[in-house]
PDB file of C-alpha atoms and ligand atoms in Angstrom:
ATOM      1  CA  UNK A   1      13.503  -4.051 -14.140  1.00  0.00           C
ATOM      2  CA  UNK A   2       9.963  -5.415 -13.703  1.00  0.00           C
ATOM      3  CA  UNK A   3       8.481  -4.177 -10.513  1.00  0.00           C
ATOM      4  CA  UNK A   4       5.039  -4.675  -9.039  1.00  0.00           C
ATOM      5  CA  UNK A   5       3.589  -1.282  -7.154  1.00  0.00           C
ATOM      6  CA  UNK A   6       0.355  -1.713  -4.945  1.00  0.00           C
ATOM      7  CA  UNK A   7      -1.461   1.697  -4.702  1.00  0.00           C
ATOM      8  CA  UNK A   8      -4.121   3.342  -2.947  1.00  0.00           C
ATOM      9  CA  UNK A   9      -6.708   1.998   0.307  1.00  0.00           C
ATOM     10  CA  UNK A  10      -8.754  -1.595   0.202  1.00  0.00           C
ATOM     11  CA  UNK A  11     -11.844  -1.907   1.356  1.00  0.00           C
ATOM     12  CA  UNK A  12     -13.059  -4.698   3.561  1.00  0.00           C
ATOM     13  CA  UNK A  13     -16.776  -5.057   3.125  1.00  0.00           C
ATOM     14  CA  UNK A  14     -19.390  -5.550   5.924  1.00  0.00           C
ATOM     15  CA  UNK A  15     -22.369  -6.097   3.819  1.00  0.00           C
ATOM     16  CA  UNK A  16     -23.392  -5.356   0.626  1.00  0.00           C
ATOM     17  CA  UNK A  17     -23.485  -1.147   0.894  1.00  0.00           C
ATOM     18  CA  UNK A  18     -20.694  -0.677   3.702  1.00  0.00           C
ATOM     19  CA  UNK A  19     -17.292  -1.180   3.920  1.00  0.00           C
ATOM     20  CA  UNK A  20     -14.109  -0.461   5.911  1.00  0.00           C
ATOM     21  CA  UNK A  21     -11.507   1.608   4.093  1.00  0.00           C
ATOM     22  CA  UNK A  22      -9.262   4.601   4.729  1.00  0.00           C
ATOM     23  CA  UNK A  23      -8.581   8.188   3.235  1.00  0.00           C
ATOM     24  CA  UNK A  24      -5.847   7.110   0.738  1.00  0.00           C
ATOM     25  CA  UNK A  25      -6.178   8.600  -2.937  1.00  0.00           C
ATOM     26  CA  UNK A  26      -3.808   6.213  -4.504  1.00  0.00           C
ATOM     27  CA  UNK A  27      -1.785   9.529  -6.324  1.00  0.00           C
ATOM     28  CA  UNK A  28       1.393   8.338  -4.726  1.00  0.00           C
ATOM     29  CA  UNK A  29       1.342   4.773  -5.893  1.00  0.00           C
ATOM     30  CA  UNK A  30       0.274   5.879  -9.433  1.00  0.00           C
ATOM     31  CA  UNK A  31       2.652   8.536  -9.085  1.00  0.00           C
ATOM     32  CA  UNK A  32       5.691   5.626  -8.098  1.00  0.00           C
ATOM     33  CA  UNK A  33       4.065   3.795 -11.054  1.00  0.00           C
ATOM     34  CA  UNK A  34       4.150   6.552 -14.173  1.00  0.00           C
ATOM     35  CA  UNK A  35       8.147   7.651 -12.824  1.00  0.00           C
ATOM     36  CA  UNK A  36       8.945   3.730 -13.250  1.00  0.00           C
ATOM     37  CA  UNK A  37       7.620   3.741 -16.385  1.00  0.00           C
ATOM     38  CA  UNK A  38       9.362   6.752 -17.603  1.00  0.00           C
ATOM     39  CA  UNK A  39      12.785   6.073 -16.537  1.00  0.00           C
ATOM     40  CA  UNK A  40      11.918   2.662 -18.696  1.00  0.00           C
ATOM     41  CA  UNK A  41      10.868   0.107 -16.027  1.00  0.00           C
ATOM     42  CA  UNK A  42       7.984  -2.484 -16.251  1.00  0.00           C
ATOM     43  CA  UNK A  43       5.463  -1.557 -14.365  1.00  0.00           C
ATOM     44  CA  UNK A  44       2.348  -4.082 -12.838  1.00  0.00           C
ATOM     45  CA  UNK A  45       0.176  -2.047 -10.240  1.00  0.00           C
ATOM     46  CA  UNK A  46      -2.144  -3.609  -8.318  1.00  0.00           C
ATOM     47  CA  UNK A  47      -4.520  -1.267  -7.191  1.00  0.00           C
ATOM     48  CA  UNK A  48      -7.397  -1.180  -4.289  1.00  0.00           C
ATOM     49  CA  UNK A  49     -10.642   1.052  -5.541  1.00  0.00           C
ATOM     50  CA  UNK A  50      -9.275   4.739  -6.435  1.00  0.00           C
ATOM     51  CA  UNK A  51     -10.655   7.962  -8.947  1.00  0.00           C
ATOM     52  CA  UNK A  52      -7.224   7.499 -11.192  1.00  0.00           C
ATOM     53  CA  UNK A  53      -6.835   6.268 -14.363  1.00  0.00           C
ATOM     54  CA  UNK A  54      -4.366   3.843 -14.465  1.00  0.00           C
ATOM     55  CA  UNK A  55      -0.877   4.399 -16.599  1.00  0.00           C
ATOM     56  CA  UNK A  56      -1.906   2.717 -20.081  1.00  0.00           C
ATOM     57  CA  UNK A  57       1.853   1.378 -20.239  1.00  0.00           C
ATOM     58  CA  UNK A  58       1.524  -0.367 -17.222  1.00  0.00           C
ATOM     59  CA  UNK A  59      -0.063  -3.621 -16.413  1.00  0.00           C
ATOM     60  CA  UNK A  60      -2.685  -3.144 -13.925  1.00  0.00           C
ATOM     61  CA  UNK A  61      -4.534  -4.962 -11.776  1.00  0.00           C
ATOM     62  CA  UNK A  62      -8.068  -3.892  -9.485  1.00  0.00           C
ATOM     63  CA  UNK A  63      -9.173  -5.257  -6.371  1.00  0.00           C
ATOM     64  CA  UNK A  64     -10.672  -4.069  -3.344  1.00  0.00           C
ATOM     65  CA  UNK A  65     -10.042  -6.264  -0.336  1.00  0.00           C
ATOM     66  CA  UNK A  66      -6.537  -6.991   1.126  1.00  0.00           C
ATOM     67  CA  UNK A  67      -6.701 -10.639   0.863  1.00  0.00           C
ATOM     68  CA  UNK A  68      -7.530 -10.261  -3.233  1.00  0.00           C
ATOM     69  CA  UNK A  69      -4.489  -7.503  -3.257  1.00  0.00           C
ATOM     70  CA  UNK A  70      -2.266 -10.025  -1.735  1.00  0.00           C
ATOM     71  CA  UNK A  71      -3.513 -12.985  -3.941  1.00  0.00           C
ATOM     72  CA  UNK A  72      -2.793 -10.575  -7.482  1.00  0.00           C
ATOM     73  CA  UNK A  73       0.481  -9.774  -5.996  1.00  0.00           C
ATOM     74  CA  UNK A  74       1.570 -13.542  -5.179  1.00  0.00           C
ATOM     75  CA  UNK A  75       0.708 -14.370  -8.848  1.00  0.00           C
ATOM     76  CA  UNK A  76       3.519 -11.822 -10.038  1.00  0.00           C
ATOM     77  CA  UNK A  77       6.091 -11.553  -7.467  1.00  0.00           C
ATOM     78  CA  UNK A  78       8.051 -14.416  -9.080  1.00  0.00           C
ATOM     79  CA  UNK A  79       8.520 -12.801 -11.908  1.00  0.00           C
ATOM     80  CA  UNK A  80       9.190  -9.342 -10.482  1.00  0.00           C
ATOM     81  CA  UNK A  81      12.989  -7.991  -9.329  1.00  0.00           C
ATOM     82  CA  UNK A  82      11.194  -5.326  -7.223  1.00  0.00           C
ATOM     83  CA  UNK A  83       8.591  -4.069  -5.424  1.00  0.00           C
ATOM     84  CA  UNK A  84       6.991  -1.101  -4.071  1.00  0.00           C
ATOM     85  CA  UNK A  85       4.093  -1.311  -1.404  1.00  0.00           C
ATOM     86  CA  UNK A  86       2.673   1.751  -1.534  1.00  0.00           C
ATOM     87  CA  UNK A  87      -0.818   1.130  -0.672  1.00  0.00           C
ATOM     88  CA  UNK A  88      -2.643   1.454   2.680  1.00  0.00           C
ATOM     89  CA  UNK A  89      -3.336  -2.134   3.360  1.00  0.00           C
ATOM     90  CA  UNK A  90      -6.709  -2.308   6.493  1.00  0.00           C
ATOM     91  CA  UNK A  91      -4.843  -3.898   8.582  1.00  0.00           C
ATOM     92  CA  UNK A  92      -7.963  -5.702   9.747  1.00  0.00           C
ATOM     93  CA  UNK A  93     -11.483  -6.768   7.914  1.00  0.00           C
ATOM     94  CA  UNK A  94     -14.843  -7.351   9.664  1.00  0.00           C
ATOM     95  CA  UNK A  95     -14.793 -11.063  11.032  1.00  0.00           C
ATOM     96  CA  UNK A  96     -18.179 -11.719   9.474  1.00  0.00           C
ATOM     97  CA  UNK A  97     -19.693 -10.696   6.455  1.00  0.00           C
ATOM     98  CA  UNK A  98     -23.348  -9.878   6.025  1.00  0.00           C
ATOM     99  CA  UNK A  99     -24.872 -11.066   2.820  1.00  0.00           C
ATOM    100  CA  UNK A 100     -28.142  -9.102   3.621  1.00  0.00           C
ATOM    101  CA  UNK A 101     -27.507  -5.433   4.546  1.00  0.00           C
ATOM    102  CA  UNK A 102     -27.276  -4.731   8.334  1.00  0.00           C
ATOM    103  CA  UNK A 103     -29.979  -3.073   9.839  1.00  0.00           C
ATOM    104  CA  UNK A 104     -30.815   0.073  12.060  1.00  0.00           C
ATOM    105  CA  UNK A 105     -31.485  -0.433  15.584  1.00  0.00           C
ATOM    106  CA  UNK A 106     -31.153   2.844  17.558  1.00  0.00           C
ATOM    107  CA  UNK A 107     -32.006   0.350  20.881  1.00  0.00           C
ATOM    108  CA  UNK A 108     -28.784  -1.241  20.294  1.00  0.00           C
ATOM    109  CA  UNK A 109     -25.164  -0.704  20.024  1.00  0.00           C
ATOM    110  CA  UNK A 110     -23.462  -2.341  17.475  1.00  0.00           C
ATOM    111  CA  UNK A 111     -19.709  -4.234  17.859  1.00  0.00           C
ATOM    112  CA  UNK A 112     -17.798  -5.269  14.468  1.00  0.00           C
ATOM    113  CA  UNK A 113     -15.561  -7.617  15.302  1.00  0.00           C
ATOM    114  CA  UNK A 114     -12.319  -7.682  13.289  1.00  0.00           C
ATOM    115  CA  UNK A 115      -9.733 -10.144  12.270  1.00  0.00           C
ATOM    116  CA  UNK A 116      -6.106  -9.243  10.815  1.00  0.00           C
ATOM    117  CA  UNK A 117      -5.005  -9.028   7.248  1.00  0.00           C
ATOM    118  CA  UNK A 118      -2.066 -10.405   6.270  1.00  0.00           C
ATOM    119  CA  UNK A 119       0.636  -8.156   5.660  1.00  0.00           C
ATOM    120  CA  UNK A 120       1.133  -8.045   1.965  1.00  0.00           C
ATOM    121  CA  UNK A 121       4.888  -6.296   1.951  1.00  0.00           C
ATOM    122  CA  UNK A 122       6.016  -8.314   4.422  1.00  0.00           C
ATOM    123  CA  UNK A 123       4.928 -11.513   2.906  1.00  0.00           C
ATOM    124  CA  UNK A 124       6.566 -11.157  -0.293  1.00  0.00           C
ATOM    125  CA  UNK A 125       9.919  -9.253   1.052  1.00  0.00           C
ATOM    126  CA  UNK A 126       9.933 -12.702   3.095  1.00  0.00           C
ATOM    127  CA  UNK A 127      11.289 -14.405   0.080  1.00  0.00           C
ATOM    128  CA  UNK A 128      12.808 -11.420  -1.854  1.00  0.00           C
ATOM    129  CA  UNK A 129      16.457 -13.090  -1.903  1.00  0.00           C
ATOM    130  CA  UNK A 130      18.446  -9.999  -3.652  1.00  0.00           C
ATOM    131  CA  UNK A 131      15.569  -8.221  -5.338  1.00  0.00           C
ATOM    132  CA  UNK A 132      14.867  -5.028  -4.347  1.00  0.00           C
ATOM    133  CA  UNK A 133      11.958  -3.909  -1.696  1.00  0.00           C
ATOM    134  CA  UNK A 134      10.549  -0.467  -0.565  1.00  0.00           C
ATOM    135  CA  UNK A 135       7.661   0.195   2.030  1.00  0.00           C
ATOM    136  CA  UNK A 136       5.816   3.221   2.987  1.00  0.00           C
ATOM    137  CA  UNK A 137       5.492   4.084   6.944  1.00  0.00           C
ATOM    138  CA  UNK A 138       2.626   6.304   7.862  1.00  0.00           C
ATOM    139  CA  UNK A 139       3.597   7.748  11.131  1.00  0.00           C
ATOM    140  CA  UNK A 140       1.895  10.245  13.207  1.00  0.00           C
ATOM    141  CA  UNK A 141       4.781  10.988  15.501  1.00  0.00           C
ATOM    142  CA  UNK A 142       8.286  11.507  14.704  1.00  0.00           C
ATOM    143  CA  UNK A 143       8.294   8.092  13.428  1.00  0.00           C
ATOM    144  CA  UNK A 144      12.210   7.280  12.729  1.00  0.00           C
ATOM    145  CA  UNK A 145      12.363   4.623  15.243  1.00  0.00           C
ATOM    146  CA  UNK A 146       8.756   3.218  14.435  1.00  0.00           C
ATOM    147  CA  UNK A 147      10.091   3.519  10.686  1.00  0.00           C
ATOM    148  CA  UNK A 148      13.362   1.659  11.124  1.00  0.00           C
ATOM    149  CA  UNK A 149      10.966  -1.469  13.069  1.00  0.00           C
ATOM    150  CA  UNK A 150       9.133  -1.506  10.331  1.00  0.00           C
ATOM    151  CA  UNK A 151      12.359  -1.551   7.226  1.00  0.00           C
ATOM    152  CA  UNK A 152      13.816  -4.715   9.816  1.00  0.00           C
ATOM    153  CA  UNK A 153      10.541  -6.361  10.700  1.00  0.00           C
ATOM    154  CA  UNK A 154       9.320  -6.635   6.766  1.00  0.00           C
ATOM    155  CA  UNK A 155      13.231  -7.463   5.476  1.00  0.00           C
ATOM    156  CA  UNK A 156      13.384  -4.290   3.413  1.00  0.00           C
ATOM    157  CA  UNK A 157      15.336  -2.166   1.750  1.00  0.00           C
ATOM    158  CA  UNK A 158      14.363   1.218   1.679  1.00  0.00           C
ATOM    159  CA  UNK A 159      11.601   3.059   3.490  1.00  0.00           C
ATOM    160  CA  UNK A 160       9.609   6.258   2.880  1.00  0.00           C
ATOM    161  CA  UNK A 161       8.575   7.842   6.175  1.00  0.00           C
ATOM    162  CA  UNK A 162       5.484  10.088   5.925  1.00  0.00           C
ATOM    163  CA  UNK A 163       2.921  11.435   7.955  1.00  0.00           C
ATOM    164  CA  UNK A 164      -0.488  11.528   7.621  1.00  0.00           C
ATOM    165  CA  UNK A 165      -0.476  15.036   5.918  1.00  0.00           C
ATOM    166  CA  UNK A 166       0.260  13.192   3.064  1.00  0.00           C
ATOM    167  CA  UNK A 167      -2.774  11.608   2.490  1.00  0.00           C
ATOM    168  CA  UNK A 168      -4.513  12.749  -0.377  1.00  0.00           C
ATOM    169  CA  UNK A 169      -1.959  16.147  -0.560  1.00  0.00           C
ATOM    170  CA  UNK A 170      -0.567  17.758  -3.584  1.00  0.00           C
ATOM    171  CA  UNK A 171       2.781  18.557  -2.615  1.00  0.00           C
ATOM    172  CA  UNK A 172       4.857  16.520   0.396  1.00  0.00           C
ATOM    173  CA  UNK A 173       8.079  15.680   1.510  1.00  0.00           C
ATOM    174  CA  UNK A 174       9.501  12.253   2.579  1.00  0.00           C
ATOM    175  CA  UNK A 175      11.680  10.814   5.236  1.00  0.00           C
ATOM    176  CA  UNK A 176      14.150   8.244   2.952  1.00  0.00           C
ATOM    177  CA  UNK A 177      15.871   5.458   4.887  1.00  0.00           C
ATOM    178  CA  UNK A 178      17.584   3.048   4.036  1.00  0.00           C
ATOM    179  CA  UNK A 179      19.319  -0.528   5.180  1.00  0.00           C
ATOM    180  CA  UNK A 180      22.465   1.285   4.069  1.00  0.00           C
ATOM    181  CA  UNK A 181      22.339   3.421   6.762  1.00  0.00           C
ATOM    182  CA  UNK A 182      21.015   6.404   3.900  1.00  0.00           C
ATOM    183  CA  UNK A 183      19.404   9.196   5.963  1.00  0.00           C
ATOM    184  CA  UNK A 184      17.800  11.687   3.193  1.00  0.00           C
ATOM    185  CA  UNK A 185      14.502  13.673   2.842  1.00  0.00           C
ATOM    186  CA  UNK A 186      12.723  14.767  -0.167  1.00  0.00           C
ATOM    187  CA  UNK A 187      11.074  17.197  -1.004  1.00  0.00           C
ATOM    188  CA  UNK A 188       8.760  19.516  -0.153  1.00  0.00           C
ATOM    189  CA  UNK A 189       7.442  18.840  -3.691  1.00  0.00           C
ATOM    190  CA  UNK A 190       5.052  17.365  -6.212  1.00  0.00           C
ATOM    191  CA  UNK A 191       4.127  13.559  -5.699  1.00  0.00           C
ATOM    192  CA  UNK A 192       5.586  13.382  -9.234  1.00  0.00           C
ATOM    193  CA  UNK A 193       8.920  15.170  -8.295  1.00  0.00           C
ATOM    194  CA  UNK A 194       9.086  13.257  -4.994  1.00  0.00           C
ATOM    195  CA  UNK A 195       8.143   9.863  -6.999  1.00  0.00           C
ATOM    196  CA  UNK A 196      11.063  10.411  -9.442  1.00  0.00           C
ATOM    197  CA  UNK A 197      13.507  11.258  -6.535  1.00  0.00           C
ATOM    198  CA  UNK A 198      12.412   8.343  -4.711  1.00  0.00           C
ATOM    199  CA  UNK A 199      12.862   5.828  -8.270  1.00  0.00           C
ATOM    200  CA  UNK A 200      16.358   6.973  -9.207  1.00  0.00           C
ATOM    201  CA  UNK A 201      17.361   6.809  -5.104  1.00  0.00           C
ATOM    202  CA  UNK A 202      16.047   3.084  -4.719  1.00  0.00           C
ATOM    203  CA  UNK A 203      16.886   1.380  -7.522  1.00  0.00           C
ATOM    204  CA  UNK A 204      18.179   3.572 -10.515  1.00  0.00           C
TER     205      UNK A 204
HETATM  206  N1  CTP B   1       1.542  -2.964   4.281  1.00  0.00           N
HETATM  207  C1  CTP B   1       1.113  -4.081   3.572  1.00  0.00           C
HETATM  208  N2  CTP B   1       0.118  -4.855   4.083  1.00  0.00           N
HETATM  209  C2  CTP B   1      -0.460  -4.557   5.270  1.00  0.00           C
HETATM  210  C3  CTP B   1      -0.032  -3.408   5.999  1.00  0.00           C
HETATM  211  C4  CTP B   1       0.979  -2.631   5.473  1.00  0.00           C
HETATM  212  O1  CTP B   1       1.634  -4.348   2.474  1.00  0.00           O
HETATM  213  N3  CTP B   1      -1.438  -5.334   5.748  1.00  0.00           N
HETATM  214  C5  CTP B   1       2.654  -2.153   3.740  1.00  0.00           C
HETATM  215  C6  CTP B   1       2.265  -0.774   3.266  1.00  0.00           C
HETATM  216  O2  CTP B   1       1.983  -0.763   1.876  1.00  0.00           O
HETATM  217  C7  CTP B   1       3.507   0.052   3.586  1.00  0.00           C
HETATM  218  C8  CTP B   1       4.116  -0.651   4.787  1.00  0.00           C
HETATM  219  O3  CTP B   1       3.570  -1.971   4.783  1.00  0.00           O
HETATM  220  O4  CTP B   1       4.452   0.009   2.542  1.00  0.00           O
HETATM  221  C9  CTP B   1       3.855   0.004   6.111  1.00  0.00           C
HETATM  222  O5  CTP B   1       2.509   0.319   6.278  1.00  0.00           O
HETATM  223  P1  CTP B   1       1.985   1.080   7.583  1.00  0.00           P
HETATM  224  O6  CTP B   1       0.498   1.209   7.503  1.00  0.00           O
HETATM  225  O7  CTP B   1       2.809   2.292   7.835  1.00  0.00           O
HETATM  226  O8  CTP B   1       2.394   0.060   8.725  1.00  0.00           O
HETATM  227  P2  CTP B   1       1.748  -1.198   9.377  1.00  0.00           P
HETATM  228  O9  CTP B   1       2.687  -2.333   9.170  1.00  0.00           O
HETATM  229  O10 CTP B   1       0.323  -1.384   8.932  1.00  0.00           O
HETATM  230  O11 CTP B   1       1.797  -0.808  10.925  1.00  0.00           O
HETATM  231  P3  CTP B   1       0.905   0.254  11.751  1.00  0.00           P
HETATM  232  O12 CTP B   1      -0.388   0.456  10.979  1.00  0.00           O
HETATM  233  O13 CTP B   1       0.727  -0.424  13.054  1.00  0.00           O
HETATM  234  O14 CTP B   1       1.721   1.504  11.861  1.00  0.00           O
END
């Protein structure tokens, strides 16, 4: 199968030094991405800004905001038969953007007002037909119910329930559900063990 994996934050820039991003390291998307490739799957990751060196086998794509992740992800969903949105989209981006950089004024308190990004999972899984789609849900609370929204709302097939633990750890488990009805976790273990588990339960 070829199947396009988006890893790690974006950033959403406010002027030219500051942005608005999130704690994600982008190991579990890479992670998703090098237990494709072994079990012989194409791979194209699409990546926001992260420390990792990118699988050499797969084809790999960097951007930093979540309008340019969901533009290089539109230009290879067609030919993809799955996909795996593993990154932590902002779900919002500063409404303006300052070309010079903003400056200090302890006199004054500063708002940022924001406008939503588009949801780049749900967008493609819109038009999936029979391929194959897997989300993430970062929950802080128990999160099954808030999970099971989310598979519906974004028309997928499987999702990975986490917590925010997981951000940036070495070792996790995961909360598997599917719109089968499957109930399963995984782990506690590596990001590559879990990644491996999660590849052969999803699609082979
Ligand atoms: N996702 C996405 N684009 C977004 C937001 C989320 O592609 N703008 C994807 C993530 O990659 C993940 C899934 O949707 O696979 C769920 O992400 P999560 O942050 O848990 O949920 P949200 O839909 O953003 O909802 P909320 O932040 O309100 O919990």
């Amino acid at each position: 199968m070829r199947v396009l994996v988006t890893a790690g934050p974006t950033r959403e820039p406010l002027d030219p030094v500051r942005f608005l991003g999130n704690r994600s390291s982008g190991r579990m998307g890479y992670s998703i991405a090098r237990a494709l490739l072994a079990r012989g799957h194409e791979v194209i990751l699409v990546s926001g800004p992260t420390a990792l060196k990118p699988p050499k086998a797969a084809t790999f794509e960097q951007v930093e905001t979540a309008r340019q992740m969901l533009a290089a992800c539109r230009k290879h969903w067609k030919a993809c038969d799955a996909i795996f949105g593993v990154a932590a989209v902002a779900d919002y981006r500063p409404a303006k953007f300052s070309k010079r950089k903003l400056k200090r004024n302890p006199n004054e308190d500063r708002c940022i007002e924001l406008l939503p990004n588009p949801d780049i999972l749900a967008t493609l899984a819109r038009s999936k037909g029979r391929r194959v789609a897997l989300g993430f849900a970062l929950e802080s609370g128990a999160g099954k119910k808030e999970a099971l929204r989310k598979l519906k709302d974004k028309n997928l097939d499987w999702i990975a329930l986490n917590g925010p633990e997981a951000q940036g750890a070495e070792v996790a488990s995961l909360r598997l559900l599917g719109a089968d009805g499957t109930d399963c976790v995984l782990g506690p273990a590596s990001k590559a063990v879990l990644s491996r588990a999660l590849v052969r339960a999803a699609i082979g």
